[in-house]
Coordinates of C-alpha atoms in Angstrom, one line a residue:
M1 CA 3.8 -21.1 6.0
K2 CA 6.1 -18.4 4.7
D3 CA 5.5 -19.6 1.1
F4 CA 1.7 -19.4 1.8
F5 CA 1.9 -15.7 2.9
Y6 CA 4.3 -14.8 0.1
E7 CA 2.0 -16.2 -2.5
V8 CA -1.2 -14.7 -1.0
F9 CA 0.3 -11.2 -0.6
H10 CA 2.0 -11.4 -4.0
E11 CA -1.4 -12.1 -5.6
M12 CA -3.4 -9.6 -3.6
V13 CA -0.9 -6.7 -4.0
S14 CA -0.3 -7.3 -7.7
A15 CA -1.6 -4.7 -10.2
D16 CA -3.8 -7.4 -11.8
S17 CA -5.9 -7.8 -8.6
G18 CA -7.1 -4.2 -8.9
M19 CA -7.1 -3.7 -5.2
F20 CA -4.3 -1.1 -5.3
M21 CA -3.0 1.5 -7.7
F22 CA 0.8 1.9 -8.2
N23 CA 3.0 4.9 -8.7
D24 CA 4.7 5.7 -12.0
S25 CA 7.7 3.5 -11.3
K26 CA 5.5 0.6 -10.1
T27 CA 7.3 0.3 -6.8
L28 CA 4.8 1.7 -4.3
A29 CA 1.1 0.9 -3.9
W30 CA -1.8 3.0 -2.7
F31 CA -5.5 2.6 -2.4
P32 CA -7.4 3.6 -5.5
S33 CA -9.3 6.9 -5.5
K34 CA -12.2 5.4 -7.5
Q35 CA -14.5 2.8 -6.1
P36 CA -12.6 -0.5 -6.2
K37 CA -13.8 -3.4 -8.3
Q38 CA -13.8 -5.7 -5.4
E39 CA -16.1 -5.5 -2.4
D40 CA -14.9 -4.2 0.9
Q41 CA -14.6 -7.9 2.0
R42 CA -11.4 -8.2 0.1
Y43 CA -9.8 -5.4 2.0
F44 CA -11.0 -6.9 5.3
Q45 CA -9.4 -10.2 4.3
F46 CA -6.2 -8.4 3.4
G47 CA -6.2 -6.9 6.9
V48 CA -6.8 -10.3 8.6
L49 CA -4.0 -11.8 6.5
C50 CA -1.7 -9.0 7.6
G51 CA -2.6 -9.8 11.2
L52 CA -2.0 -13.5 10.8
A53 CA 1.3 -12.9 9.1
L54 CA 2.4 -10.7 12.1
Y55 CA 1.1 -13.2 14.6
N56 CA 3.0 -16.0 12.9
K57 CA 6.2 -13.9 12.7
C58 CA 6.3 -14.0 8.9
I59 CA 8.0 -11.1 7.2
I60 CA 5.9 -9.9 4.3
H61 CA 6.6 -7.3 1.6
L62 CA 4.0 -4.6 1.6
P63 CA 4.9 -2.0 -1.1
F64 CA 3.3 1.0 0.7
P65 CA 4.9 4.4 1.1
L66 CA 5.9 5.7 4.5
A67 CA 2.8 7.9 4.5
L68 CA 0.6 4.9 5.1
F69 CA 2.5 3.8 8.2
K70 CA 2.5 7.4 9.5
K71 CA -1.3 7.5 9.1
L72 CA -1.6 4.2 11.0
L73 CA 0.5 5.8 13.8
G74 CA -1.6 9.0 13.8
V75 CA 1.3 11.1 12.4
K76 CA 0.5 13.7 9.8
P77 CA 2.1 12.9 6.4
S78 CA 4.4 15.5 4.9
L79 CA 5.3 16.8 1.5
S80 CA 8.4 14.6 1.5
D81 CA 6.0 11.6 1.7
M82 CA 4.3 12.8 -1.4
I83 CA 7.6 13.2 -3.2
E84 CA 8.4 9.6 -2.2
F85 CA 5.2 8.3 -3.8
S86 CA 5.1 10.5 -6.8
P87 CA 8.2 12.6 -7.4
S88 CA 6.7 14.6 -10.3
V89 CA 3.6 15.6 -8.3
G90 CA 5.5 16.2 -5.1
E91 CA 8.1 18.4 -6.9
S92 CA 5.3 20.4 -8.6
L93 CA 3.6 21.0 -5.2
L94 CA 7.0 22.0 -3.7
N95 CA 7.4 24.5 -6.6
I96 CA 4.0 26.0 -6.0
L97 CA 4.7 26.4 -2.3
E98 CA 8.0 28.1 -3.0
D99 CA 6.3 30.6 -5.4

């Protein structure tokens, strides 16, 4: 069962699937700003698979930044979350705020 979830999530989260965009270092994923190639059904299936993995106590690797989990909990993301996802953009915003 663990191999099943590993393979499914590895395929769905890969850059080739087009479901997610990745930061410059290719370590963190986020939802694309443009309309995705896939229908919304693929994102629904992704959510269902996340639920099934949790229900079956399978640990899965989801390469999302802390900001996503904060949003799920209703916590406002901070500038440090932006720095985590894209250091160059985050540092530029920080410099703008300081000036």
